[in-house]
Short mmCIF file of C-alpha atoms in Angstrom, two decimals:
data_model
loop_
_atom_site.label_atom_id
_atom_site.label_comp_id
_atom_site.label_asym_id
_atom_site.label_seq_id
_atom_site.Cartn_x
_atom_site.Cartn_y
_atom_site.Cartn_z
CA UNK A 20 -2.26 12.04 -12.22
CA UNK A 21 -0.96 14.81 -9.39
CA UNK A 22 2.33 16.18 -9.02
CA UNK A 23 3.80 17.68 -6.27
CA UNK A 24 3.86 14.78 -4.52
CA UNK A 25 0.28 14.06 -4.71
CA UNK A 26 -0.62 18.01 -3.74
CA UNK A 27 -0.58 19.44 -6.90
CA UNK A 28 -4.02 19.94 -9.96
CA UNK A 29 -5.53 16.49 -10.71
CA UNK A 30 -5.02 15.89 -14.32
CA UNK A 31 -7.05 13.69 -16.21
CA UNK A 32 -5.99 11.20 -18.82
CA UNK A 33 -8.57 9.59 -19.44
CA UNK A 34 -11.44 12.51 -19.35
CA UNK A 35 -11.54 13.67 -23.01
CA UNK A 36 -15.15 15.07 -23.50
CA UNK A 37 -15.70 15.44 -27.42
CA UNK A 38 -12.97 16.68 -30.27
CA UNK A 39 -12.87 20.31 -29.82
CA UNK A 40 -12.58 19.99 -26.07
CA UNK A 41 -8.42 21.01 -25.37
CA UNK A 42 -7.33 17.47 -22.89
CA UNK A 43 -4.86 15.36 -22.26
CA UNK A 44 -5.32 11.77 -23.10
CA UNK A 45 -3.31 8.31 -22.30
CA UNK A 46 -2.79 6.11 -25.49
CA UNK A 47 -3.02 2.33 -25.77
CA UNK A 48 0.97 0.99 -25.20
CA UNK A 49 1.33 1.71 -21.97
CA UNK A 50 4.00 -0.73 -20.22
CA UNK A 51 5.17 -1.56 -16.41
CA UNK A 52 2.02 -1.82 -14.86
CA UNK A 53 1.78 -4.76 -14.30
CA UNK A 54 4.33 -7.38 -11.93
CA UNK A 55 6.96 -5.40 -10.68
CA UNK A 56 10.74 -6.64 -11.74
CA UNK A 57 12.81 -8.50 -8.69
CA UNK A 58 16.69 -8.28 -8.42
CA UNK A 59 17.82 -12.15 -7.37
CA UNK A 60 20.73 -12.55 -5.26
CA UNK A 61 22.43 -15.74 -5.03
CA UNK A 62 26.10 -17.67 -4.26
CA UNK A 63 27.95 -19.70 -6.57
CA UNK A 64 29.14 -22.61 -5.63
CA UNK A 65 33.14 -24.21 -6.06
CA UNK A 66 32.33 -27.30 -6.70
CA UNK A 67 28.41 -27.42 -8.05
CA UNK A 68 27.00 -26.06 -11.43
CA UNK A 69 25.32 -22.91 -11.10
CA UNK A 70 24.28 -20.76 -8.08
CA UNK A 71 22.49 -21.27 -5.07
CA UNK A 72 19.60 -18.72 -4.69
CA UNK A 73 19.73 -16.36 -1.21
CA UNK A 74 16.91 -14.21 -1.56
CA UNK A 75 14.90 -11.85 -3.65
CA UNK A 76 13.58 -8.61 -3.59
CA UNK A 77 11.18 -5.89 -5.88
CA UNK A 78 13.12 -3.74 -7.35
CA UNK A 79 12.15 0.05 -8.83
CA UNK A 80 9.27 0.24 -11.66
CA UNK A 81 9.81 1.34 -14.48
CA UNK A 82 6.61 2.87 -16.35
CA UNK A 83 6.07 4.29 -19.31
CA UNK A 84 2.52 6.20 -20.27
CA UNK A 85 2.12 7.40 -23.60
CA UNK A 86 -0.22 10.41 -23.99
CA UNK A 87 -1.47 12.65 -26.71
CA UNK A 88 -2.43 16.40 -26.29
CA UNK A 89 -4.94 17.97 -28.51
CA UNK A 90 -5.87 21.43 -28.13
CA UNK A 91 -8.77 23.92 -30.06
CA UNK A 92 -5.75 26.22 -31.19
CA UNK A 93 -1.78 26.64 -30.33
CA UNK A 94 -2.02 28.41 -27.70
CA UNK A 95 -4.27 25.73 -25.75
CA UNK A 96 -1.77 22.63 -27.09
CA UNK A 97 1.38 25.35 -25.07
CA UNK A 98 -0.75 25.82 -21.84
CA UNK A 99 -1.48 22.04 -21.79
CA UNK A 100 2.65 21.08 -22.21
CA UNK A 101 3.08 23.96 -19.17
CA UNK A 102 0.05 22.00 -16.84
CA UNK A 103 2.92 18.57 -17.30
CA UNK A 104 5.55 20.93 -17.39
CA UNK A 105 4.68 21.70 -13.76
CA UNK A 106 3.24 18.81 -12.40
CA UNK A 107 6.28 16.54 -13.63
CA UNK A 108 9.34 18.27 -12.09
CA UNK A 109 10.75 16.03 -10.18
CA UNK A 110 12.47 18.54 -7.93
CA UNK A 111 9.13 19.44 -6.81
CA UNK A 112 8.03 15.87 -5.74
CA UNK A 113 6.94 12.77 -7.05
CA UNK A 114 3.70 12.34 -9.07
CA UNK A 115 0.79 9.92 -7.96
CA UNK A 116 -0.95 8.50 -10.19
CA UNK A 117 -4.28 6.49 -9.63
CA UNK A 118 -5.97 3.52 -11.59
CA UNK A 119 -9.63 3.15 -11.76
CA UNK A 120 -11.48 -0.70 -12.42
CA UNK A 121 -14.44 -0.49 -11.10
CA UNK A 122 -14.69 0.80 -7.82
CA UNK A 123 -11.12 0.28 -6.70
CA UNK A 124 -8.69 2.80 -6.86
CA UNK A 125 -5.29 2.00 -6.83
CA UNK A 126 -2.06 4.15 -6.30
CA UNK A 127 1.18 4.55 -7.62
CA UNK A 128 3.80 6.75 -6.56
CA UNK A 129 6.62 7.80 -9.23
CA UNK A 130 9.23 9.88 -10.22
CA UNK A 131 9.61 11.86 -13.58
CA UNK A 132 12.59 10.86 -15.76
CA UNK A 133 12.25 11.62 -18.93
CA UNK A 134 9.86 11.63 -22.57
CA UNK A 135 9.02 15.43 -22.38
CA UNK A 136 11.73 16.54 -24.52
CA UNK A 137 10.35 17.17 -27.51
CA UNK A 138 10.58 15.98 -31.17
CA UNK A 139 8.77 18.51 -34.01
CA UNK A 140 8.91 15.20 -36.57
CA UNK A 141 5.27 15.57 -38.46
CA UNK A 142 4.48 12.52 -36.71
CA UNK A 143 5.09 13.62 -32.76
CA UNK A 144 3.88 16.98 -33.16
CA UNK A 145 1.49 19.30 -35.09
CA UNK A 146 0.16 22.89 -34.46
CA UNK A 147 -2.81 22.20 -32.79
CA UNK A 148 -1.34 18.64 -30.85
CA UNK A 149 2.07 16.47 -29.53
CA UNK A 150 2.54 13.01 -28.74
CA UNK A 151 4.72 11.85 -25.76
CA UNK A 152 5.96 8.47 -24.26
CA UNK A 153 6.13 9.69 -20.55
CA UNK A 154 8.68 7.39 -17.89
CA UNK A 155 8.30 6.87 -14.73
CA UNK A 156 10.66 5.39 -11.91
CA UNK A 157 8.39 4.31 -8.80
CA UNK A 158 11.14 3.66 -5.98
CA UNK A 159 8.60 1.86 -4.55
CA UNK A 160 7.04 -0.51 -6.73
CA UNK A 161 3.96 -1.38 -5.39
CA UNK A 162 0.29 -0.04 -6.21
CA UNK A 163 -1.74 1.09 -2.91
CA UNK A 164 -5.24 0.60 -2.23
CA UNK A 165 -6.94 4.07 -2.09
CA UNK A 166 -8.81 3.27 0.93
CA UNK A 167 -7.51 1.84 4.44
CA UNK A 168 -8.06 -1.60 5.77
CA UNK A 169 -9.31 -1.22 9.33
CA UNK A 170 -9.72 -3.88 11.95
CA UNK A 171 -11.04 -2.74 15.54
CA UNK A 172 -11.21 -4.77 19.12
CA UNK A 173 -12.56 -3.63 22.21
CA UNK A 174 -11.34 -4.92 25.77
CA UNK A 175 -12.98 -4.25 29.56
CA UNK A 176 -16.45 -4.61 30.48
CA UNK A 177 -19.27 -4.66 27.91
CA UNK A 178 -22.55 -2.77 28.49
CA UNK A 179 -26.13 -4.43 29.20
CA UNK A 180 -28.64 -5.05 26.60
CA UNK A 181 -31.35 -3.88 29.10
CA UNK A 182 -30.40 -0.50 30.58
CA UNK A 183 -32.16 0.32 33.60
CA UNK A 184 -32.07 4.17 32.77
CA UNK A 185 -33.31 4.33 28.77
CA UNK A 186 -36.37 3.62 27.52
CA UNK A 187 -36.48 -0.10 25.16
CA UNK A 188 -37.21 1.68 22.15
CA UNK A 189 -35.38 2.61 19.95
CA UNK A 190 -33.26 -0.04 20.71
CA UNK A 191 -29.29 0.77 20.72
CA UNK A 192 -26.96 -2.27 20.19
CA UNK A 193 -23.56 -1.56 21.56
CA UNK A 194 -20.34 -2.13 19.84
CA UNK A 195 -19.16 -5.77 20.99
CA UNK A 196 -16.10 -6.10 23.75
CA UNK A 197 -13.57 -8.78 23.66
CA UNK A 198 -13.28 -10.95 26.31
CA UNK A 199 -10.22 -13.10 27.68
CA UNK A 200 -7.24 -11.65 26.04
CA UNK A 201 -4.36 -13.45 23.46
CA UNK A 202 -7.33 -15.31 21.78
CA UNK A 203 -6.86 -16.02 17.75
CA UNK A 204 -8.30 -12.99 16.19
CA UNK A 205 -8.53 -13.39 12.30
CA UNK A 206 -6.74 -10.43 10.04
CA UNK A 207 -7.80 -10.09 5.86
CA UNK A 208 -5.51 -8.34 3.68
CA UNK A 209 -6.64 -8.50 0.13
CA UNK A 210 -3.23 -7.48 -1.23
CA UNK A 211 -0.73 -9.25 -3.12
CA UNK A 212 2.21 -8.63 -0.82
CA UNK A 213 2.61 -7.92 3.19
CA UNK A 214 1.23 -4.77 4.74
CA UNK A 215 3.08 -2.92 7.29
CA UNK A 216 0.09 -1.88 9.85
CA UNK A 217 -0.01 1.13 12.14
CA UNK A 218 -1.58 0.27 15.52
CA UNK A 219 -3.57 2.86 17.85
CA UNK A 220 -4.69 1.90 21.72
CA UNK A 221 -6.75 3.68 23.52
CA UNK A 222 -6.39 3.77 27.11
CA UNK A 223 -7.00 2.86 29.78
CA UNK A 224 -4.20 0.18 29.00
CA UNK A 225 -2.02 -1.50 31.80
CA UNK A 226 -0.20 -3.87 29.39
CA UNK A 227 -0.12 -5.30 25.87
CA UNK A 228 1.01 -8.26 23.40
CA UNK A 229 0.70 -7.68 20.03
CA UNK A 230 1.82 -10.67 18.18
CA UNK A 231 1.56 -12.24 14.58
CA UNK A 232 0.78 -15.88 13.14
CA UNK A 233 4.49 -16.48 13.78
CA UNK A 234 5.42 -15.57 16.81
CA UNK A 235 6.95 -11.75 17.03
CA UNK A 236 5.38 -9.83 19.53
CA UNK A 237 5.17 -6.16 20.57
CA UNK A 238 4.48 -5.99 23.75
CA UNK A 239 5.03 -3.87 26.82
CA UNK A 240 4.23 -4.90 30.59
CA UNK A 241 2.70 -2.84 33.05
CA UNK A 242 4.44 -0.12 35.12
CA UNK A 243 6.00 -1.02 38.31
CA UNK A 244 4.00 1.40 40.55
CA UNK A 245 0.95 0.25 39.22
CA UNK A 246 -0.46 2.80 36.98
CA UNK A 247 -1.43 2.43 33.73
CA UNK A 248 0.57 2.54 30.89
CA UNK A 249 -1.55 4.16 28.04
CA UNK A 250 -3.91 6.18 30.34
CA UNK A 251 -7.13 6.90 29.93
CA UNK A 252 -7.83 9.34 27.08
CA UNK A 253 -4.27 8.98 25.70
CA UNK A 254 -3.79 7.40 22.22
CA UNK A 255 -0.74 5.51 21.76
CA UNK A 256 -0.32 4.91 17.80
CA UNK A 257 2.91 2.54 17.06
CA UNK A 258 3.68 2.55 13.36
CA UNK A 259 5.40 0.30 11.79
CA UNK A 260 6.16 1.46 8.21
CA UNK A 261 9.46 1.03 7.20
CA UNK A 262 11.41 4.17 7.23
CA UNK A 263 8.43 5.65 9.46
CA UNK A 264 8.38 3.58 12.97
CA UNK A 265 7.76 5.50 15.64
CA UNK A 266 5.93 4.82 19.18
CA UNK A 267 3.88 7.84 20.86
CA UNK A 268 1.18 8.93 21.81
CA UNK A 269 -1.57 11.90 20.90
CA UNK A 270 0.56 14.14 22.70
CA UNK A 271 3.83 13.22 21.37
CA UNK A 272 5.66 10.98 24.12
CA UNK A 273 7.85 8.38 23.22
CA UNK A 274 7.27 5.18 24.52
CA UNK A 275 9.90 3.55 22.93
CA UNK A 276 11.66 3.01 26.25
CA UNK A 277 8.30 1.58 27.91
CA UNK A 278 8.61 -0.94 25.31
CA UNK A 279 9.90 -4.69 26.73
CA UNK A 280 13.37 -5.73 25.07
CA UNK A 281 13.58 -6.46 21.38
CA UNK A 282 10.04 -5.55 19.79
CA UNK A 283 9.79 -6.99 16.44
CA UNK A 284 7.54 -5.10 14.38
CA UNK A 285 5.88 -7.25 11.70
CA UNK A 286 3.08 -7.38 8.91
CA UNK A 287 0.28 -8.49 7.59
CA UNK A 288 0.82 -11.01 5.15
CA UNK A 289 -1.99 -11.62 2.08
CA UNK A 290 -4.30 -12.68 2.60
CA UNK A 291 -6.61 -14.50 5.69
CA UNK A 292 -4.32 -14.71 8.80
CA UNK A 293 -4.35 -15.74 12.44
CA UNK A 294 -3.19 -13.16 14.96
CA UNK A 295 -3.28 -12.54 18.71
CA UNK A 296 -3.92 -9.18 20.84
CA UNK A 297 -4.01 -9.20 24.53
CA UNK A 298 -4.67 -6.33 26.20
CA UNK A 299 -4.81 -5.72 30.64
CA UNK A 300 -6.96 -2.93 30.62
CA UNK A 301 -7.32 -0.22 33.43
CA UNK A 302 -10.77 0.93 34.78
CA UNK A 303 -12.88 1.39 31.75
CA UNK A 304 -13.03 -0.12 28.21
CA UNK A 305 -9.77 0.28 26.05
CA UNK A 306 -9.56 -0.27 21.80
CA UNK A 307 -7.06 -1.47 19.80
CA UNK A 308 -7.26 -0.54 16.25
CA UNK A 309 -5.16 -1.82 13.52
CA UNK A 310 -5.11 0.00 10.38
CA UNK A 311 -3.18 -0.93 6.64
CA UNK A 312 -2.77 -0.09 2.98
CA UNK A 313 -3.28 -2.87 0.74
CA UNK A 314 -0.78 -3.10 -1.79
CA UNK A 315 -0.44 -4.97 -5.08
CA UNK A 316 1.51 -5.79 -7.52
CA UNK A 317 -0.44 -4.82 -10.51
CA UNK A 318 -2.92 -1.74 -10.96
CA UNK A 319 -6.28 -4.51 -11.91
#
């Protein structure tokens, strides 16, 4: 676990070393880790029993981690309460905390709320140790793969197995180039739920067409006086997070306007999907890169 929103001292709950070591440790009870709760909306009907369902959507998490701190003496059992103290005030930002099974790491972003206030009943609390039930609100209720999902095409002309300059050996193999444009390119996202990707292109670009399984498209046609649109050496990186989209490039233009009418930003649904990217590239070899978090609904 990390507070200040994921910047603060890692604290370990699971990292107890022997008995007389001072630590923090999670208990066995832990709840809310698992499916995330949904708020239903629906109609009802005049003249029909019931409702008619509309839609659905995830709603906060509630979590609750129970933890017990032992310490060699008083003093260390205080300094330990100060470490949570610290790392839980929610004025200071939210706390991340991360779920190990195996190698996967998983993340979960959350809010303090309450379970630190203190009870000195014989059986939450002792001179040398305290028991707390910690919550947790997670406004967003999904668990994030540590590590980013990262898909890469390359457009323009490819290079020759045989160069007429280098020696054979050691043999170099370069990295493969796409060839006619808008062909089904497959996409793997081992979450649970949809991933919101952010795209880079890297120029020379004339034009684009980024579109998904079902049709919406981001896409932007090629400059009237003929120049290219994402030059070369430029970086154009389109995100399309919700509360985060944004359109420029490595030096900070907006190309928002350079957009054609009505982009529709859309995701990456879970998992094995069929999507297109066309790119008109300038002199040279251009790259399209699309990168995602996983997420899921549970922390296994």
């Amino acid at each position: 676990m990390k507070g200040r929103s994921g910047e603060g001292e890692e604290i370990l709950l699971t990292g107890f070393a022997d008995r007389y070591w001072p630590s923090i440790i999670m208990q066995p009870g832990a709840t809310g880790l698992d499916m995330p709760p949904f708020a239903l909306f629906s109609d009802d009907s005049p003249n029909l029993d019931g409702s008619v369902y509309r839609s659905a959507r995830a709603s906060a998490r509630e979590v609750m981690i129970p933890v017990y701190l032992y310490g060699v003496d008083r003093r260390t059992v205080n300094q330990l309460k100060r470490t949570l103290f610290q790392a839980l005030n929610p004025n200071r930002g939210y706390c991340t905390l991360k779920f190990s099974e195996g190698d996967e790491n998983r993340i979960l972003k959350a809010y303090y709320k309450g379970g630190m206030e203190g009870a000195e009943g014989t059986d939450t609390t002792g001179i040398t140790w305290a028991k707390y039930a910690l919550a947790f609100s997670a406004m967003d209720p999904w668990f994030y793969s540590e590590r980013d999902k990262q898909v890469r095409w390359d457009f323009g002309e490819g290079e020759p197995l045989l160069s007429s300059s280098a020696a054979f050996f050691p043999m170099k193999i370069s990295r493969g180039v796409m060839g006619a444009g808008g062909t089904s390119l497959t996409i793997s996202n081992p979450g649970d739920i949809e991933a919101w990707p952010i795209w880079q292109l890297q120029g020379p670009i004339k034009s684009f067409n980024l579109k998904s399984p079902h049709g919406e498209a981001v896409k932007a046609s090629p400059p009237s006086d003929g120049s290219d649109l994402v030059p070369t050496g430029r970086v154009l990186t389109i995100d399309t997070r919700p509360g985060k989209k944004t359109v420029r490039d490595d030096l900070g233009t907006n190309y928002w306007s350079k957009l054609d009418t009505n982009p529709q930003f859309w995701s990456v649904e879970p998992g094995d999907t069929s999507a297109s990217v066309s790119v008109v590239t300038g002199s040279g070899k251009a790259a399209v890169i699309l990168t995602f978090q996983p997420r899921y609904a549970s922390f296994v």
